[in-house]
PDB file of C-alpha atoms and ligand atoms in Angstrom:
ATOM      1  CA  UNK W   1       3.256   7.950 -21.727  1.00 98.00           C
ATOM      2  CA  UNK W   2       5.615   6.324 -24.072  1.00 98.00           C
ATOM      3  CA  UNK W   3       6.452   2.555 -24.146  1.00 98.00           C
ATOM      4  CA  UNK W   4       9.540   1.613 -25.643  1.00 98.00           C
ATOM      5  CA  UNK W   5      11.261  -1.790 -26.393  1.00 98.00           C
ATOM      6  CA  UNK W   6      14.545  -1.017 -27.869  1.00 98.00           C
ATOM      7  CA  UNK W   7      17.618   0.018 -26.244  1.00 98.00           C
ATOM      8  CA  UNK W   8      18.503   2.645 -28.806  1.00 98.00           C
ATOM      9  CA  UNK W   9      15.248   4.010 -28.207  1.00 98.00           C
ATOM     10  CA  UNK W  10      15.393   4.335 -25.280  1.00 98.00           C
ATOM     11  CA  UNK W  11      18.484   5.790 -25.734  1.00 98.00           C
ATOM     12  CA  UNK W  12      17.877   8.477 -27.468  1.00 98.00           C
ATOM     13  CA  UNK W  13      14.970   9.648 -25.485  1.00 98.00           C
ATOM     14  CA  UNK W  14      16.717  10.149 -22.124  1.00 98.00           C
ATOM     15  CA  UNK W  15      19.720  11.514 -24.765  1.00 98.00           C
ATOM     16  CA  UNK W  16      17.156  14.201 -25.612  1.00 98.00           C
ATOM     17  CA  UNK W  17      16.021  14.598 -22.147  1.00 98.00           C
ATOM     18  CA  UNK W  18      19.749  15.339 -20.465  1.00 98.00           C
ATOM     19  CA  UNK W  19      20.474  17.699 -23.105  1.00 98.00           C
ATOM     20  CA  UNK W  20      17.628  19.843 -22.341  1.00 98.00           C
ATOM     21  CA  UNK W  21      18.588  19.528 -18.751  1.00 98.00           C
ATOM     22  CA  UNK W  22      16.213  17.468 -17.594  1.00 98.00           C
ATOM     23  CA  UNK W  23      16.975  15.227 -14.577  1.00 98.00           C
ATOM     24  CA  UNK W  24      15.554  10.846 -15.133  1.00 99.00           C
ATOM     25  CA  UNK W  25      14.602   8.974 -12.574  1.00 99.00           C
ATOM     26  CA  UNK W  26      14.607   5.209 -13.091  1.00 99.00           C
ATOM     27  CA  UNK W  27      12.350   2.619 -11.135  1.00 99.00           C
ATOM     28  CA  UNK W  28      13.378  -0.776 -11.994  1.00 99.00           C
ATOM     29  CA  UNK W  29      11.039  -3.511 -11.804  1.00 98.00           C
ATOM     30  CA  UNK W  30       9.827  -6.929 -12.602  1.00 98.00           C
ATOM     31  CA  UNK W  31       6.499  -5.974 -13.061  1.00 98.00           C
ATOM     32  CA  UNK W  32       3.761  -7.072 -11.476  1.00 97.00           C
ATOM     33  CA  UNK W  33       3.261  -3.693  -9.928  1.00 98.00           C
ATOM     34  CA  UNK W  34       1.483  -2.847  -6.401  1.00 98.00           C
ATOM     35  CA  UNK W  35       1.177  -0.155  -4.028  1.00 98.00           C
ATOM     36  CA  UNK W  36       5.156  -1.297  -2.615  1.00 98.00           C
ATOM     37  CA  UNK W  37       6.331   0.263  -6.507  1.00 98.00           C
ATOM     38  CA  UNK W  38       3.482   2.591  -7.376  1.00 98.00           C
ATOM     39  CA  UNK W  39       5.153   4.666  -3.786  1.00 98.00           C
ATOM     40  CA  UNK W  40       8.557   4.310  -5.483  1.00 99.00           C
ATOM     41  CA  UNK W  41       6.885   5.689  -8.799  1.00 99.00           C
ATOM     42  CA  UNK W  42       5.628   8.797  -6.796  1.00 98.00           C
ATOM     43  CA  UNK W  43       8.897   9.481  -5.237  1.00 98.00           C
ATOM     44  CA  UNK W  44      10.307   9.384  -8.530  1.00 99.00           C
ATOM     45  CA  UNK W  45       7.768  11.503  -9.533  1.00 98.00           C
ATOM     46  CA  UNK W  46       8.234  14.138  -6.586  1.00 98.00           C
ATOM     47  CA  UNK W  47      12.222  14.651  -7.369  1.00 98.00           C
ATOM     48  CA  UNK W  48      12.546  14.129 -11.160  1.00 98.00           C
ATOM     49  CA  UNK W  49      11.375  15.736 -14.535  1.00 98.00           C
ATOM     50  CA  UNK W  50      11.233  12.582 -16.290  1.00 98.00           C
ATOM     51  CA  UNK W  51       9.930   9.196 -14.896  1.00 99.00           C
ATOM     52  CA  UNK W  52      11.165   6.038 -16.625  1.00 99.00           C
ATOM     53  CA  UNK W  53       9.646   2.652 -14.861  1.00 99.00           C
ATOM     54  CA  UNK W  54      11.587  -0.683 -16.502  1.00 99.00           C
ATOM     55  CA  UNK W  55       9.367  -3.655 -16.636  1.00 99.00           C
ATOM     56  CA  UNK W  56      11.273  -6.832 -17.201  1.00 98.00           C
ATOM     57  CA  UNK W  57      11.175  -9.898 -15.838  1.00 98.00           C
ATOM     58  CA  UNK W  58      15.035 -10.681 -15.432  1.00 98.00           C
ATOM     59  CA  UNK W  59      15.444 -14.348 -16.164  1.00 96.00           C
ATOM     60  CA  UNK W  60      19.381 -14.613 -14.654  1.00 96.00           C
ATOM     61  CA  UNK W  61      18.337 -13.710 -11.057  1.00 97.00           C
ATOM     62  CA  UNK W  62      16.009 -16.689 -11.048  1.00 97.00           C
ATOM     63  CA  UNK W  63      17.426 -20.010  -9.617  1.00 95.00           C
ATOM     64  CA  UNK W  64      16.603 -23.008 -11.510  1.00 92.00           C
ATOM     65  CA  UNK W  65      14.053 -24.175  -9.165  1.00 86.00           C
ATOM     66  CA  UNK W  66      12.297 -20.688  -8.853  1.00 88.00           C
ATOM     67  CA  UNK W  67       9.527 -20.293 -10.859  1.00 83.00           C
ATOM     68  CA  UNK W  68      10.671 -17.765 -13.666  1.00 94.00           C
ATOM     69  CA  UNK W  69       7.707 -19.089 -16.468  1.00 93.00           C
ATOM     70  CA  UNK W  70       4.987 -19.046 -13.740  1.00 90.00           C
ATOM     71  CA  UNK W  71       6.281 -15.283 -12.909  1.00 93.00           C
ATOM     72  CA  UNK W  72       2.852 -13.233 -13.127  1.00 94.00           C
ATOM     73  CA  UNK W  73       3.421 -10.443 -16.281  1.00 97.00           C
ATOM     74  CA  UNK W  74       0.130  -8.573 -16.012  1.00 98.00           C
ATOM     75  CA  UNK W  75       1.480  -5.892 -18.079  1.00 98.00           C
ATOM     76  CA  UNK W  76      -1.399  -4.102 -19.548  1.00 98.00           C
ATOM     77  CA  UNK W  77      -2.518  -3.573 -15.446  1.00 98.00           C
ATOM     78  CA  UNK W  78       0.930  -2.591 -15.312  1.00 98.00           C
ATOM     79  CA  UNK W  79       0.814   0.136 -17.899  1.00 98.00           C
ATOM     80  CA  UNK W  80      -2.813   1.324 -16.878  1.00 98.00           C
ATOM     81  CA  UNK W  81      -1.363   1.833 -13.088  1.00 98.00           C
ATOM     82  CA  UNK W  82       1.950   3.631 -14.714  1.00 98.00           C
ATOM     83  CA  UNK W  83      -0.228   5.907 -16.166  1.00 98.00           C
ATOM     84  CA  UNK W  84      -2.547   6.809 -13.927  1.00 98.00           C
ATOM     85  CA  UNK W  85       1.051   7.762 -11.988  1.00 98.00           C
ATOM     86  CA  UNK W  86       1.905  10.561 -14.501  1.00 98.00           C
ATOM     87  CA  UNK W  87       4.849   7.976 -15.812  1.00 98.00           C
ATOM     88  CA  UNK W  88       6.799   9.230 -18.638  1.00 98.00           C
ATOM     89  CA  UNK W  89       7.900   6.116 -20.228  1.00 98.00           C
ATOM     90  CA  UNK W  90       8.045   2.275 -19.456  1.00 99.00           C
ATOM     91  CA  UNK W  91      11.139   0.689 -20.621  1.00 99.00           C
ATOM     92  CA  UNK W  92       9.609  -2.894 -21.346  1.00 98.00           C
ATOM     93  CA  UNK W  93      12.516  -4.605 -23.626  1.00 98.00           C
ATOM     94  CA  UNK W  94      12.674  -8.410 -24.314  1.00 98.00           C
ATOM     95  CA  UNK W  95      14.963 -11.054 -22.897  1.00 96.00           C
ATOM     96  CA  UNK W  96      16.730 -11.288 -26.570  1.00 96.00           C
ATOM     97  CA  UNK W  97      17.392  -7.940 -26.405  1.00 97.00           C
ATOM     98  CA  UNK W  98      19.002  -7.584 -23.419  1.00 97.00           C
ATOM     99  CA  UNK W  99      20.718 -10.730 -23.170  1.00 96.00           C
ATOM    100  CA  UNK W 100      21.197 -11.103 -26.973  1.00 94.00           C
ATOM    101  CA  UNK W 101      23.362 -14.680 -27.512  1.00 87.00           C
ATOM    102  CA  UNK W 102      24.747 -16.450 -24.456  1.00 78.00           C
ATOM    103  CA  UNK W 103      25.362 -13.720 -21.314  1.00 65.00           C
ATOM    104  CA  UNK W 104      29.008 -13.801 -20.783  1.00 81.00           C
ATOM    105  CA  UNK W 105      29.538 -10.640 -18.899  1.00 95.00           C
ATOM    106  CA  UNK W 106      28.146 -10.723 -14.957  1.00 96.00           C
ATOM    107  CA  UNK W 107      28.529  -7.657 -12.260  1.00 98.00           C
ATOM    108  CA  UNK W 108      29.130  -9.692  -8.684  1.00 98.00           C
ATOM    109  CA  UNK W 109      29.567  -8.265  -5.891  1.00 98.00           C
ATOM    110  CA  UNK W 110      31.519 -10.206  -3.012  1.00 97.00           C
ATOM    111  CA  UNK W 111      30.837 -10.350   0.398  1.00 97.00           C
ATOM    112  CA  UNK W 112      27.035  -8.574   1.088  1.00 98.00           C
ATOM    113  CA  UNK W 113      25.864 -11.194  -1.250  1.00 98.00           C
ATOM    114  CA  UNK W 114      27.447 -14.291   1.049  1.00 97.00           C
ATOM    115  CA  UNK W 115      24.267 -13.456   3.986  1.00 98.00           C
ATOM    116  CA  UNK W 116      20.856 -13.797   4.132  1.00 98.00           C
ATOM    117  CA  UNK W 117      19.123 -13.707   0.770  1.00 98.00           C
ATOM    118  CA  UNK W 118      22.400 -14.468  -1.087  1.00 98.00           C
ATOM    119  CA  UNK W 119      22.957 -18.216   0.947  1.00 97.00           C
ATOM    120  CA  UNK W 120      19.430 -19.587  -0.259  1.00 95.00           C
ATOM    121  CA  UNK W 121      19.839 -18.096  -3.780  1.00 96.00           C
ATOM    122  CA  UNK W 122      23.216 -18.543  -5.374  1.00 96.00           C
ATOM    123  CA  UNK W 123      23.569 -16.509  -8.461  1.00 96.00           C
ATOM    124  CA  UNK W 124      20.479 -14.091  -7.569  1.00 98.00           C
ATOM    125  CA  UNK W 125      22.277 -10.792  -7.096  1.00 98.00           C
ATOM    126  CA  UNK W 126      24.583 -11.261  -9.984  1.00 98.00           C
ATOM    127  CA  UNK W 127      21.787 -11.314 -11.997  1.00 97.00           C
ATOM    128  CA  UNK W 128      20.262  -8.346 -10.172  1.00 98.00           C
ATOM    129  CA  UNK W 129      23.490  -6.237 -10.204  1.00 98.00           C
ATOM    130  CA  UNK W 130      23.683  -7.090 -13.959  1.00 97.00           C
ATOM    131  CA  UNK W 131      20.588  -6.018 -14.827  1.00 98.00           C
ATOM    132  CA  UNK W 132      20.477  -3.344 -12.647  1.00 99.00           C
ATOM    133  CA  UNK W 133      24.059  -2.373 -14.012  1.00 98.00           C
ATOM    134  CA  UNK W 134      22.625  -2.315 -17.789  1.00 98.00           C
ATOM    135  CA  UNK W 135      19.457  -0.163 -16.450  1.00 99.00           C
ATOM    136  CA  UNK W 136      21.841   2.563 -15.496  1.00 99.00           C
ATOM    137  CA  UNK W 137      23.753   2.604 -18.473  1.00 98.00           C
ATOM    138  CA  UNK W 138      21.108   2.438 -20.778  1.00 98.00           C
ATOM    139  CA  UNK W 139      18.655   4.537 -19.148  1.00 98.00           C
ATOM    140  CA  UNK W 140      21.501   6.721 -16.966  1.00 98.00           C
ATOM    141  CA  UNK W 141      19.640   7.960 -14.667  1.00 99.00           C
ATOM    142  CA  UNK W 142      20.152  10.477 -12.107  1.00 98.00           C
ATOM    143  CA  UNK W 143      18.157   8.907  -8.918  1.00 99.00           C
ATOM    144  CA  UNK W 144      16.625   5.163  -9.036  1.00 99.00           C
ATOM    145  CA  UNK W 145      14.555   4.332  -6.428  1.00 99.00           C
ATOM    146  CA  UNK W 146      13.809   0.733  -4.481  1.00 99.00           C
ATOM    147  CA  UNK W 147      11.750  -0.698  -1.960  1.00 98.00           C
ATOM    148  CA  UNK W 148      13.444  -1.406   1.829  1.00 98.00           C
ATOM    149  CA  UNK W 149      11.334  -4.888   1.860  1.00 98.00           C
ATOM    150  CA  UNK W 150      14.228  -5.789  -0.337  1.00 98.00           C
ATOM    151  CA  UNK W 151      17.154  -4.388   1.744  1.00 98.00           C
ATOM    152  CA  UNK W 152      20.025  -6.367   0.952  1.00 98.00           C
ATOM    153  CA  UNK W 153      19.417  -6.098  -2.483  1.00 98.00           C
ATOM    154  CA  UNK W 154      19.497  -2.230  -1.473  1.00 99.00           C
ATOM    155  CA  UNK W 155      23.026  -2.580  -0.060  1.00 98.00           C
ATOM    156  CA  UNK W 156      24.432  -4.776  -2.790  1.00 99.00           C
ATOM    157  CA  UNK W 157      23.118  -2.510  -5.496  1.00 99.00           C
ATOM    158  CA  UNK W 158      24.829   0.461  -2.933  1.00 98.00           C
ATOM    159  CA  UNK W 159      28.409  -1.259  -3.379  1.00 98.00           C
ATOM    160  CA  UNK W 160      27.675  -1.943  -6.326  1.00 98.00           C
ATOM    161  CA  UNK W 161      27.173   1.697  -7.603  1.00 99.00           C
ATOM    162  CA  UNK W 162      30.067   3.082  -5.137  1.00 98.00           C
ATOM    163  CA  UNK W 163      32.552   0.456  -6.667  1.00 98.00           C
ATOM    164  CA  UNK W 164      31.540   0.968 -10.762  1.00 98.00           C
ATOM    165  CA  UNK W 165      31.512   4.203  -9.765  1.00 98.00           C
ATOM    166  CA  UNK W 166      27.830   4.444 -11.302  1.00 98.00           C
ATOM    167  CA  UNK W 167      26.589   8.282 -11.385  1.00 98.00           C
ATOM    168  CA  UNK W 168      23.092   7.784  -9.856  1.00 98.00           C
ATOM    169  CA  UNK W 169      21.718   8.776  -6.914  1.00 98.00           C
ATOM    170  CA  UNK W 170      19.934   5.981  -4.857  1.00 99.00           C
ATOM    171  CA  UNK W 171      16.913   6.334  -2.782  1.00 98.00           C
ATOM    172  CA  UNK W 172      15.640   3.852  -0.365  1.00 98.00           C
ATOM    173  CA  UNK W 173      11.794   4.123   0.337  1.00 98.00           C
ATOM    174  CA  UNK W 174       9.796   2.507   2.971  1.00 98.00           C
ATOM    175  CA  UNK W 175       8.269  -0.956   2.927  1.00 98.00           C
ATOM    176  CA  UNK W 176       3.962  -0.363   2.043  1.00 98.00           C
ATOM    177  CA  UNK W 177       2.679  -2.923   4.149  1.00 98.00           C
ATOM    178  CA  UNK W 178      -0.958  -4.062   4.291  1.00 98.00           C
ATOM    179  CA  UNK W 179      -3.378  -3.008   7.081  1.00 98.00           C
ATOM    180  CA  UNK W 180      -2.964  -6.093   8.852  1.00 98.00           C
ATOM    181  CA  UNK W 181       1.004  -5.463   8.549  1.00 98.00           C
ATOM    182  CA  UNK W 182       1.830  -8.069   5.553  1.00 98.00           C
ATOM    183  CA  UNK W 183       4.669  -6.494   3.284  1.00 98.00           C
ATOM    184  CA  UNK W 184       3.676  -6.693  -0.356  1.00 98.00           C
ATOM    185  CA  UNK W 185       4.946  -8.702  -2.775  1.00 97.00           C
ATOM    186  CA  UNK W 186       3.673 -10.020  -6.163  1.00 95.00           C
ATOM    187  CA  UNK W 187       4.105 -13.191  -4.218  1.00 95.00           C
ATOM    188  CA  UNK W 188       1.239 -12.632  -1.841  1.00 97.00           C
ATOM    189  CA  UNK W 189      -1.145 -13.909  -4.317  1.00 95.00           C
ATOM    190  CA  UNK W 190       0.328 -17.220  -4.519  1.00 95.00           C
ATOM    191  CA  UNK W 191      -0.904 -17.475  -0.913  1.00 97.00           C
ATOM    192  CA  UNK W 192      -3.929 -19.450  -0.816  1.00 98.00           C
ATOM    193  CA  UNK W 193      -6.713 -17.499   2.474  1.00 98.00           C
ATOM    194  CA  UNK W 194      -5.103 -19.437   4.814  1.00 98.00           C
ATOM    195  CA  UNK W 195      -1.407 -19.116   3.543  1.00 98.00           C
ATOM    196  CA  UNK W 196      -2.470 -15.656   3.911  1.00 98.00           C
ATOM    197  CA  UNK W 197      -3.270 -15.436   7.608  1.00 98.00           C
ATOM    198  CA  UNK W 198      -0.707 -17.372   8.445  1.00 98.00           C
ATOM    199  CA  UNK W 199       1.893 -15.105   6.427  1.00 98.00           C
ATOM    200  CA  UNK W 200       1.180 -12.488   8.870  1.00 98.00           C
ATOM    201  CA  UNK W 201       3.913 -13.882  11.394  1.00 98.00           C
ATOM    202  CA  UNK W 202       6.528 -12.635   9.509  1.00 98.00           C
ATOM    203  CA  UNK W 203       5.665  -9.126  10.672  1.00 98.00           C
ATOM    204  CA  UNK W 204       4.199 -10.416  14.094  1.00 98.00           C
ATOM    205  CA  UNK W 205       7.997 -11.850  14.718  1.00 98.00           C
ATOM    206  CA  UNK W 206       9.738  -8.501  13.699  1.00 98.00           C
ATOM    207  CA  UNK W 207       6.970  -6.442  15.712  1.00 98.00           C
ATOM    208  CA  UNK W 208       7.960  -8.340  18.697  1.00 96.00           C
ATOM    209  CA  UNK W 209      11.990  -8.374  17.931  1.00 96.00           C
ATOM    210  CA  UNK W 210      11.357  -4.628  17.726  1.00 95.00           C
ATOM    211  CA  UNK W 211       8.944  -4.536  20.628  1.00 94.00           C
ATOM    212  CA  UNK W 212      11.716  -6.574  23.036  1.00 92.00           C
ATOM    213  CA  UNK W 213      14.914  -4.377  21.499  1.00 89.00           C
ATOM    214  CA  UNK W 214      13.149  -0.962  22.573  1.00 84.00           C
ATOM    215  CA  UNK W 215      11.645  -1.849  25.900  1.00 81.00           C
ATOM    216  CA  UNK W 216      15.566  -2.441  26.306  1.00 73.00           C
ATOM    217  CA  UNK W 217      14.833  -5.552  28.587  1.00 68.00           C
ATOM    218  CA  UNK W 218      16.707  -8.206  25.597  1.00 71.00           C
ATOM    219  CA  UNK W 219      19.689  -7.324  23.813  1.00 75.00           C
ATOM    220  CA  UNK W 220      21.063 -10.491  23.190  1.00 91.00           C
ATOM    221  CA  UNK W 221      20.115 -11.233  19.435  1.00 94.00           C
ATOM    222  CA  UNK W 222      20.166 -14.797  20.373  1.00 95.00           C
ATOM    223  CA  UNK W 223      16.801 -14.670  22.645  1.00 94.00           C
ATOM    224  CA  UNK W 224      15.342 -12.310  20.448  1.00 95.00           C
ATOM    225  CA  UNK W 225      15.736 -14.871  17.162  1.00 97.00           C
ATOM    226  CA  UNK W 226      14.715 -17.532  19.503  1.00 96.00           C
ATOM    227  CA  UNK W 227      11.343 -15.795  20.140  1.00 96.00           C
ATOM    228  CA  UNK W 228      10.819 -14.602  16.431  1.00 98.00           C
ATOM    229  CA  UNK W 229      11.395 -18.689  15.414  1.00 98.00           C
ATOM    230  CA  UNK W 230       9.293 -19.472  18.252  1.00 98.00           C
ATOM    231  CA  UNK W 231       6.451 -16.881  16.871  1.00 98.00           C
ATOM    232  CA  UNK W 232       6.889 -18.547  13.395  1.00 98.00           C
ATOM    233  CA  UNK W 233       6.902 -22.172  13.882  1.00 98.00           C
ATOM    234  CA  UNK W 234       3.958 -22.226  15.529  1.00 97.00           C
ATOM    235  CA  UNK W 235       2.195 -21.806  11.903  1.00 97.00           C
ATOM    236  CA  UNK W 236       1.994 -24.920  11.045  1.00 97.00           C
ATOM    237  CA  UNK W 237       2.765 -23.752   7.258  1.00 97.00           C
ATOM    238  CA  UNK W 238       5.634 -22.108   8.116  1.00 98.00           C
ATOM    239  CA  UNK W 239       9.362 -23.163   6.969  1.00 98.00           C
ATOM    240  CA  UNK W 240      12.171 -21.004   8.647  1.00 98.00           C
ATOM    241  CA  UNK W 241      14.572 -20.271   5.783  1.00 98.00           C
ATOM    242  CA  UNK W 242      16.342 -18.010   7.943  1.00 98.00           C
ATOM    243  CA  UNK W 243      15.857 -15.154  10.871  1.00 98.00           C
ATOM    244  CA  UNK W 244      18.668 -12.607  11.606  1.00 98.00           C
ATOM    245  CA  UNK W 245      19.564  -9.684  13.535  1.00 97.00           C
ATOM    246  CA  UNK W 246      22.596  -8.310  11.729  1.00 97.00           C
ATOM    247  CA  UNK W 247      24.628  -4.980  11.454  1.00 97.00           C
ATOM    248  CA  UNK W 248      22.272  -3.078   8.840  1.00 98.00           C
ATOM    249  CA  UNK W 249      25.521  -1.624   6.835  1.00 98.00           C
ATOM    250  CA  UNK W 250      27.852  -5.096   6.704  1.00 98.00           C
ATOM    251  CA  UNK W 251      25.271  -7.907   7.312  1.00 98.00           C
ATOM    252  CA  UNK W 252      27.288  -9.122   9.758  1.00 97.00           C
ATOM    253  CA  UNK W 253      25.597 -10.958  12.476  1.00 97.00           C
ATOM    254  CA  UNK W 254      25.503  -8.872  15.787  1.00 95.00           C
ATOM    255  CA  UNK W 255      25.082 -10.846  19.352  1.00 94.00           C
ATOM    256  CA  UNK W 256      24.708  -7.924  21.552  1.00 92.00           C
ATOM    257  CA  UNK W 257      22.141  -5.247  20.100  1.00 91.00           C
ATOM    258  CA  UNK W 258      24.058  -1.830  20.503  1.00 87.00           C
ATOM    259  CA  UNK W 259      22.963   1.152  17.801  1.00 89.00           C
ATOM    260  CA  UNK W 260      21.000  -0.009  14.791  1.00 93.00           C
ATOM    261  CA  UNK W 261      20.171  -3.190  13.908  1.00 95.00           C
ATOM    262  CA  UNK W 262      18.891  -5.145  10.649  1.00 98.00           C
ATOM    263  CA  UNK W 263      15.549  -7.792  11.565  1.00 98.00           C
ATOM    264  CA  UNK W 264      16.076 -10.015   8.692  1.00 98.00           C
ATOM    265  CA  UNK W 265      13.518 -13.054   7.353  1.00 98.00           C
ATOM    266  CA  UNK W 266      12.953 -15.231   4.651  1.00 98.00           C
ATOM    267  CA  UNK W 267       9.802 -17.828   5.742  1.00 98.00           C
ATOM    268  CA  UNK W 268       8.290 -20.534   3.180  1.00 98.00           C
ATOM    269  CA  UNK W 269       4.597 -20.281   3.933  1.00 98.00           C
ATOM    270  CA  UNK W 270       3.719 -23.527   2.040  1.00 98.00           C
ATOM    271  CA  UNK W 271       5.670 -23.410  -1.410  1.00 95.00           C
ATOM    272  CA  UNK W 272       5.928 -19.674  -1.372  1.00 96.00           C
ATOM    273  CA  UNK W 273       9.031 -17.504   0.155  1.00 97.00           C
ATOM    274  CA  UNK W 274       8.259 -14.413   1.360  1.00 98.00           C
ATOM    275  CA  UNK W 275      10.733 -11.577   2.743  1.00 98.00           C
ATOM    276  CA  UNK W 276      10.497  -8.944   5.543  1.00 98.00           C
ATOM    277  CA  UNK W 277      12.787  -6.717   7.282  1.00 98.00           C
ATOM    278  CA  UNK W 278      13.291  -3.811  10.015  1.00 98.00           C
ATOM    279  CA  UNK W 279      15.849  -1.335  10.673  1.00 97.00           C
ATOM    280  CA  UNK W 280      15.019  -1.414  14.239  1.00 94.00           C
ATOM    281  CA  UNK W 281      17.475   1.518  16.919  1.00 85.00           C
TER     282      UNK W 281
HETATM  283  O1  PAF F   1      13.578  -5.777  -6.973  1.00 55.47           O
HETATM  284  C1  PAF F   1      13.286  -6.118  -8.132  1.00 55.47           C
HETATM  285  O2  PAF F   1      12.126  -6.054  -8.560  1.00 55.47           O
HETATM  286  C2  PAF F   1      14.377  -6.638  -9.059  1.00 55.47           C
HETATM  287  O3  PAF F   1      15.310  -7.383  -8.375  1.00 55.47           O
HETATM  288  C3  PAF F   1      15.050  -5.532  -9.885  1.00 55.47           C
HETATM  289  C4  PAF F   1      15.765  -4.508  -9.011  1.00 55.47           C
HETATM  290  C5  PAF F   1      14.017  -4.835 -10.755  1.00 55.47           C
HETATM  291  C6  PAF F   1      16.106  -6.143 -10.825  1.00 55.47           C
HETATM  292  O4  PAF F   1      15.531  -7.021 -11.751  1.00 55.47           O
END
C-alpha cells in the first residue's frame, strides 16, 4: 500500500493505472475510520482493480462553531485498518495543498442543500461538493462509494455529479450500525456511557416510524414525527435539531406517506450531533 501526499502523485499513479486499463475506485473520507467506511472499502474492493481511500480532514465543510481542531486524526490506526483491507493507496494530502492561498472557487448545489442537514449547517455541502469535486478530478475515479447514514450528502453529491457531468459511478452502501442499533460515527466517542445509552433513541424513533408506516395503521407523517419527538425528548440529554419524513429523491416534506419515504434526524445528545436515517416503503 502506497501513501501519497501530492496531487501530481497521485496523479500519475491512477494515470498509470487507466492506461493499463485498470478501473479506481475512490472512498473519500475524513478519517477516523470504522466499520461504517472499512464496508465501503470492501465494496470498493469487490468491484475495482485499484482501491484509493482519501483521508483528509476538509476544513471548509466545518462551521465555525464545529469543532474542526478537536476533529480526531488517528491516522496511523487509519493506515493499519486500510491495510489490513487490501487498500492500494491512501491519498492523505495537506490542507495547503489542496486549498493552496485563499479558496476562491466553491461547487454549490441549490435546492437539496436548503433541508435537513443543509438548514443547521450553512456552507457544509459546499465544502463537501468542493472537495468531493477535486477528489474526482484528481483521483478520477470510476465508482466512489459512501455511507447511507449520510444520505443527503448522497443526493447532493448525486446532482452534483449529474450536473458537472462528473464520469464516476456512485454507489450507496448501507448504514453499519452497532448491535444495539447505534449508527457509527467518529462522533460516538465523544459520547460519554450515558450519552451513549441515551443515543440509542435515534434508532428507537426511526424503528418505530418504520414500525407504524408498515403496520399501515399511520400515514400521516405528522403523528408519526410526533411519536419519534415524543420517543426522543424523553432523554433528558436529548436536543431535537430536527425529525423529518420527506420524499427520499427531492427532500421535500411529504404529509401523507404513499411509496417511499426518507426518516430523517439530527439529535444533540449533550454537545454532540449525531445523524440517522431510513429509507422506509
Ligand atoms: O462523509 C464524509 O466523510 C465527508 O463529508 C467527505 C465525503 C469525505 C467529504 O469530505
Amino acid at each position: 500500500m502506497k501513501v501519497i501526499n501530492k496531487i501530481n502523485d497521485i496523479r500519475k499513479y491512477v494515470d498509470s493505472l487507466r492506461k493499463r486499463g485498470k478501473t479506481i475506485g475512490l472512498v473519500p473520507t475524513l478519517g477516523a475510520l470504522h466499520e461504517g467506511h472499512l464496508s465501503l472499502v470492501r465494496r470498493a474492493r469487490e468491484d475495482n482493480d485499484a482501491v484509493v481511500v482519501s483521508i483528509f480532514v476538509n476544513p471548509i465543510q466545518f462551521g465555525p462553531a464545529e469543532d474542526l481542531k478537536k476533529y480526531p486524526r488517528p491516522f496511523r490506526q487509519d493506515r493499519k485498518l486500510c491495510e489490513k483491507e487490501g487498500v492500494d493507496i491512501i491519498f492523505h494530502p495537506s490542507v495547503s495543498r489542496m486549498y493552496p492561498g485563499k479558496d476562491s472557487t466553491g461547487v454549490n448545489v441549490e435546492g437539496l442543500t436548503d433541508k435537513l442537514c443543509g438548514r443547521s449547517r450553512p456552507g457544509h455541502f459546499r465544502g463537501v461538493c468542493t472537495v468531493v469535486s477535486k477528489l474526482f478530478n484528481i483521483v478520477k475515479p470510476h465508482a466512489a462509494y459512501f455511507g447511507q447514514k449520510d444520505y443527503q450528502q448522497f443526493l447532493v453529491i448525486r446532482k452534483m455529479t449529474d450536473d458537472l457531468n462528473f464520469h464516476v459511478k456512485l454507489r450507496l452502501c448501507p448504514i453499519v450500525r452497532e448491535k444495539d442499533g447505534l449508527a457509527l460515527s467518529s462522533r460516538n466517542k465523544r459520547l460519554s456511557i450515558k450519552e451513549r445509552q441515551e443515543a440509542l433513541c435515534l434508532n428507537r424513533a426511526l424503528k418505530e416510524a418504520r414500525r407504524l408506516i408498515k403496520v399501515g395503521k399511520v400515514s400521516g407523517a405528522g403523528l408519526i414525527i410526533s411519536r419519534m419527538k415524543r420517543m426522543i425528548n424523553s432523554q433528558p440529554g436529548a436536543r431535537i435539531d430536527y425529525i423529518n419524513i420527506c420524499n427520499p429523491e427531492t427532500l421535500e416534506d411529504v404529509k401523507i406517506i404513499k411509496g417511499k419515504a426518507l426518516a430523517a434526524l439530527a439529535v444533540f445528545i449533550g454537545k454532540t450531533r449525531l445523524i440517522d436515517n431510513d429509507v422506509i416503503s
